[in-house]
mmCIF file of C-alpha atoms and ligand atoms in Angstrom:
data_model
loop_
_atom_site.group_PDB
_atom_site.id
_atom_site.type_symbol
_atom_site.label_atom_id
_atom_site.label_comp_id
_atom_site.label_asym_id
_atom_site.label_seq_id
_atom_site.Cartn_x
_atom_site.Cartn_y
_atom_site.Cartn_z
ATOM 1 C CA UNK A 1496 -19.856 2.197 -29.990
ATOM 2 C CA UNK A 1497 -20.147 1.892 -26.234
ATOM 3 C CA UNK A 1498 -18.282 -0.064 -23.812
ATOM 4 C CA UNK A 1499 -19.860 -1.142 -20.587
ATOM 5 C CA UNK A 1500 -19.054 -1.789 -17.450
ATOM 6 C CA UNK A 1501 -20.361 -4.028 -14.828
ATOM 7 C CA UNK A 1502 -23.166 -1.652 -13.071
ATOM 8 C CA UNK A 1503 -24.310 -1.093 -16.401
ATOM 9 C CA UNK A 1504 -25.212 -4.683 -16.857
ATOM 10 C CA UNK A 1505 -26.252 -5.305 -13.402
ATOM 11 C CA UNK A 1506 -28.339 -2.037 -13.680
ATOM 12 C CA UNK A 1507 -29.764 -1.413 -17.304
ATOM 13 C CA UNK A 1508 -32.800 -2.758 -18.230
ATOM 14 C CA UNK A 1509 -32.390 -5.676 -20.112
ATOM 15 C CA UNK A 1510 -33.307 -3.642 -23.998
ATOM 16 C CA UNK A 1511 -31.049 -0.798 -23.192
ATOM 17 C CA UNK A 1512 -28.215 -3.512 -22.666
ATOM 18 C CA UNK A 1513 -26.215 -3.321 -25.836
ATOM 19 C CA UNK A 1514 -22.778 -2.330 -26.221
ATOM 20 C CA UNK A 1515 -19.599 -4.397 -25.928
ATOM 21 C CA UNK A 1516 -18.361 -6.348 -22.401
ATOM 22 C CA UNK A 1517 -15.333 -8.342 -21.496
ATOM 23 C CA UNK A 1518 -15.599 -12.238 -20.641
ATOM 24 C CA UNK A 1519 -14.287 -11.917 -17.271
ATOM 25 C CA UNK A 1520 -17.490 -9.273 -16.821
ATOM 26 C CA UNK A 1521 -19.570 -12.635 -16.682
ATOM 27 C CA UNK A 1522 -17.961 -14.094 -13.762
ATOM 28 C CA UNK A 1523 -17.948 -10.622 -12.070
ATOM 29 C CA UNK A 1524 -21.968 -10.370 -12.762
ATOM 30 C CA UNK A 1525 -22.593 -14.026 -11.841
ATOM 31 C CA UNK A 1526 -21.258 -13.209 -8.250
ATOM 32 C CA UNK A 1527 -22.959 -10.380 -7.662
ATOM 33 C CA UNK A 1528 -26.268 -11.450 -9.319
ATOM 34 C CA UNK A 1529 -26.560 -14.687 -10.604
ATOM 35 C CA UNK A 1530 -30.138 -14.022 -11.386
ATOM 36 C CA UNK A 1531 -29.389 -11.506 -13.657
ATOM 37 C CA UNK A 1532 -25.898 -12.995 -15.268
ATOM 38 C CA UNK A 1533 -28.608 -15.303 -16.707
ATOM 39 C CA UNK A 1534 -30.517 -13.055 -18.814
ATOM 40 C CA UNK A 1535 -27.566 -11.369 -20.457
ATOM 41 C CA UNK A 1536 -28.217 -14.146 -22.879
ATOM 42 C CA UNK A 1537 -31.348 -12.793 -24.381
ATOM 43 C CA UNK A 1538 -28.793 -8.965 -24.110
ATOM 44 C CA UNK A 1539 -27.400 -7.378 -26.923
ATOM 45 C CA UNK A 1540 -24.090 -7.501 -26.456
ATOM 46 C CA UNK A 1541 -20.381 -8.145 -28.174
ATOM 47 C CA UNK A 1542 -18.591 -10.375 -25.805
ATOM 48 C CA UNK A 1543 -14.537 -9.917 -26.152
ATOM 49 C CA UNK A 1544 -11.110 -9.936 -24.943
ATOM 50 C CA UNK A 1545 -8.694 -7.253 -25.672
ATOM 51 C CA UNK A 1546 -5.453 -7.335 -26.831
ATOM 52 C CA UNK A 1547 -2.614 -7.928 -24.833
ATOM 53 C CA UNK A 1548 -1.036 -4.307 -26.839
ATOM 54 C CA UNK A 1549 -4.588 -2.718 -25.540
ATOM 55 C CA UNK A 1550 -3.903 -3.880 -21.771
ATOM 56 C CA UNK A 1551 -0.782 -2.518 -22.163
ATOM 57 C CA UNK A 1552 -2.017 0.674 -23.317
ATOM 58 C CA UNK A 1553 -4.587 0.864 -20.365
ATOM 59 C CA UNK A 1554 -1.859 -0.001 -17.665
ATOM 60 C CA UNK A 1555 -0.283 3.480 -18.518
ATOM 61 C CA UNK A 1556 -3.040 5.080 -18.897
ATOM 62 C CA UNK A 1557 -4.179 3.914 -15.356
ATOM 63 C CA UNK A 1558 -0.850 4.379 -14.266
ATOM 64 C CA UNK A 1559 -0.708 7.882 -15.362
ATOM 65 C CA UNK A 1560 -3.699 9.216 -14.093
ATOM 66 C CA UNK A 1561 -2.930 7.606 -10.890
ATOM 67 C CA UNK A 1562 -5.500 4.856 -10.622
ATOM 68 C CA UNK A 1563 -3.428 1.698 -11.061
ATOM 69 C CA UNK A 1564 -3.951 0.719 -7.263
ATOM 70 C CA UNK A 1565 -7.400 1.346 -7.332
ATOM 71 C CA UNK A 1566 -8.624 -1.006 -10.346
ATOM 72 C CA UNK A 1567 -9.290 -4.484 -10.694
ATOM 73 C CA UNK A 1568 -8.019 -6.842 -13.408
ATOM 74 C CA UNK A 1569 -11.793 -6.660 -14.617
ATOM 75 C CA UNK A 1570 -11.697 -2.724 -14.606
ATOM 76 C CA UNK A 1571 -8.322 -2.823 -16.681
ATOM 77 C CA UNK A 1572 -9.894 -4.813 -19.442
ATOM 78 C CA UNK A 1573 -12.823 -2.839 -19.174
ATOM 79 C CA UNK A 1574 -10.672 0.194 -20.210
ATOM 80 C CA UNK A 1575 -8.365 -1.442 -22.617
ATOM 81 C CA UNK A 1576 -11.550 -2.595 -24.673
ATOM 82 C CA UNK A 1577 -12.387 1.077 -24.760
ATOM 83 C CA UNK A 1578 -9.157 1.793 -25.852
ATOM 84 C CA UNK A 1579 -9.036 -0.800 -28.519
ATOM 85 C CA UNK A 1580 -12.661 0.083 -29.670
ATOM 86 C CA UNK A 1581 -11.966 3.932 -29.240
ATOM 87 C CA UNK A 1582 -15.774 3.384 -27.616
ATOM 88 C CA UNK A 1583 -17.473 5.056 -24.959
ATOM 89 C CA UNK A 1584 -17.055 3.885 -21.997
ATOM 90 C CA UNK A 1585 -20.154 3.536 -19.549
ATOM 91 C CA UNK A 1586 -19.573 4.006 -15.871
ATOM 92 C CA UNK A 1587 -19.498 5.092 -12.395
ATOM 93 C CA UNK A 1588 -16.403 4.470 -11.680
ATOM 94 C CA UNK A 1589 -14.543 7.772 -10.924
ATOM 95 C CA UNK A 1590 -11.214 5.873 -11.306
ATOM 96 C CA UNK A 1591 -12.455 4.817 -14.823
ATOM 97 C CA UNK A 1592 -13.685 8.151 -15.799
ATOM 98 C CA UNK A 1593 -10.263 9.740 -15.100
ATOM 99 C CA UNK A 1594 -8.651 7.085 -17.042
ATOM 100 C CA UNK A 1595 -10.851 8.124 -19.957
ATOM 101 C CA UNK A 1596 -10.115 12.103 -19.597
ATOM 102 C CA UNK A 1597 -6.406 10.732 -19.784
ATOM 103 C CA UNK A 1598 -6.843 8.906 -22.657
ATOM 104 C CA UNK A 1599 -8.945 11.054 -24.304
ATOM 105 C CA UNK A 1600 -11.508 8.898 -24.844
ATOM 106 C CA UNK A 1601 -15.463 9.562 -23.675
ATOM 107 C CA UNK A 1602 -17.404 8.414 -20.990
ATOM 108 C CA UNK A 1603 -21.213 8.300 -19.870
ATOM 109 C CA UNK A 1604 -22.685 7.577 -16.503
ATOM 110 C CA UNK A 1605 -24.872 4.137 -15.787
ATOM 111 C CA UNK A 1606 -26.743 5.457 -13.608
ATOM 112 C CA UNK A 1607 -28.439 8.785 -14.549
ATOM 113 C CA UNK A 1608 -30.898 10.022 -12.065
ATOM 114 C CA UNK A 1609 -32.670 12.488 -14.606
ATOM 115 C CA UNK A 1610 -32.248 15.399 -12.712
ATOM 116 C CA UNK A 1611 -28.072 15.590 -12.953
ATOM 117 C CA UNK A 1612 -29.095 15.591 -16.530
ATOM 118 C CA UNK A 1613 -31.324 18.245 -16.776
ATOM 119 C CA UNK A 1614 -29.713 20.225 -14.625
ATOM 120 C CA UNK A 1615 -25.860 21.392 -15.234
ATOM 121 C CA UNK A 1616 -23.622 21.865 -12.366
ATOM 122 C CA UNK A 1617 -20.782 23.312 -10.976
ATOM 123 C CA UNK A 1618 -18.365 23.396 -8.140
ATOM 124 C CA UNK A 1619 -18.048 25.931 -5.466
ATOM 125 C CA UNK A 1620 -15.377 26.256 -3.475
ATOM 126 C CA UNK A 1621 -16.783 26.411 0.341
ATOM 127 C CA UNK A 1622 -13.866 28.859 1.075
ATOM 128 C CA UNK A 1623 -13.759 31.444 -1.004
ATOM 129 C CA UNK A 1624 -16.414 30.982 -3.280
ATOM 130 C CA UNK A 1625 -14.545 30.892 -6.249
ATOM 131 C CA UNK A 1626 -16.305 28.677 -9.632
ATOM 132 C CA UNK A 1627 -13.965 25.468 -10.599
ATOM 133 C CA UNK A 1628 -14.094 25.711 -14.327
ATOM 134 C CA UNK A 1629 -14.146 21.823 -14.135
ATOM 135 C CA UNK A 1630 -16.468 20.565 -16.943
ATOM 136 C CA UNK A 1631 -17.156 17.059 -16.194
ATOM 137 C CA UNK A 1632 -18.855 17.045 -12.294
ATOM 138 C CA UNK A 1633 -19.725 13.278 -11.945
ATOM 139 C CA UNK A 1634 -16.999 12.077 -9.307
ATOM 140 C CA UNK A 1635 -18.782 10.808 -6.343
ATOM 141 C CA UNK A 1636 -19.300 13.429 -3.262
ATOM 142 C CA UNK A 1637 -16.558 14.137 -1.060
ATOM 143 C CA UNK A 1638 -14.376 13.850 -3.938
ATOM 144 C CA UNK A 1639 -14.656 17.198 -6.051
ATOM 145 C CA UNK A 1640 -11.096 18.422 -4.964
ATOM 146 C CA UNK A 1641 -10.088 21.177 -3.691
ATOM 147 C CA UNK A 1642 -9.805 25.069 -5.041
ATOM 148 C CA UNK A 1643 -6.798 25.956 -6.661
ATOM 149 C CA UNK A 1644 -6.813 29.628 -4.756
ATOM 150 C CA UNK A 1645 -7.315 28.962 -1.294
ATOM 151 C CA UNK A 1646 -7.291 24.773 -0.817
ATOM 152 C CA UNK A 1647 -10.813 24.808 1.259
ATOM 153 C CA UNK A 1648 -12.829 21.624 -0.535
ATOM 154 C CA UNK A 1649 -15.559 22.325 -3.521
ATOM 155 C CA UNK A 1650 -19.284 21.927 -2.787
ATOM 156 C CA UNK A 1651 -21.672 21.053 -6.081
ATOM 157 C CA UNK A 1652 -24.249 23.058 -6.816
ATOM 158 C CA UNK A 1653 -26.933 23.469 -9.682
ATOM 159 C CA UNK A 1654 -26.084 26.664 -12.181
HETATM 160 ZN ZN1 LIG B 629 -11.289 28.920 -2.498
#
């Protein structure tokens, strides 16, 4: 069970498109593409609305991990569905994939370039040199963080 967000329907190819969406994801899509808001008809997916106890849930989540600010009313439903569903939850969002490592709940990238996933990565810290034993390296560049020894900012590298 998958949950997905906006990029994923503006980007997947129409058969890969199957998974679950929010209503207000249709409005979202039709603004940025009406063209393709149109053939989400022929898509595979669950339209729904979750819960007002599931939007709840994803406000402290959000609110938790710091992201509150930083998500629209559309991303908050996004998560709460993936809450509800205990689903995947399929983005690029950095703010939404640390909502999911706070919930504990998993999430996959739209947009997979084939090389980050046949290749495994890590982060370096451009200081010292030091390896962040950070598993999950998908937040956009610029935004690794910084090493916990000496506070110089990580570069990613292949392994
Ligand atoms: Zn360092």
């Amino acid at each position: 069970m998958r949950v997905l967000d906006t990029a994923a329907l503006l980007h997947w190819p129409l058969p890969q498109l199957s998974g679950c969406v929010v209503f207000s994801q249709r409005e979202e899509l039709a603004n940025l593409s009406s063209d393709r808001e149109m053939l989400l008809d022929g898509a595979d997916l669950q339209w729904s609305t979750p819960s007002a106890n599931s939007l709840e849930r994803a406000s402290k989540v959000a609110a938790k991990s710091g992201d509150l600010g930083g998500l629209s009313p559309v991303d908050l439903e996004i998560l709460a569905l993936a809450l509800e569903l205990e689903a995947t939850l399929v983005t690029d969002d950095y703010r939404l994939q640390n909502c999911c490592l706070v919930a504990g709940i998993k999430h996959q990238p739209v947009l997979t370039d084939g090389i980050s996933e046949r290749w495994q990565w890590q982060l370096v810290c451009s200081g010292c040199g030091a390896i962040s034993n950070e598993q999950n390296v998908s937040k956009k560049r610029g935004e690794y963080g910084n090493c916990g020894d000496c506070g110089s900012p990580y570069n990613i590298r292949k392994k």
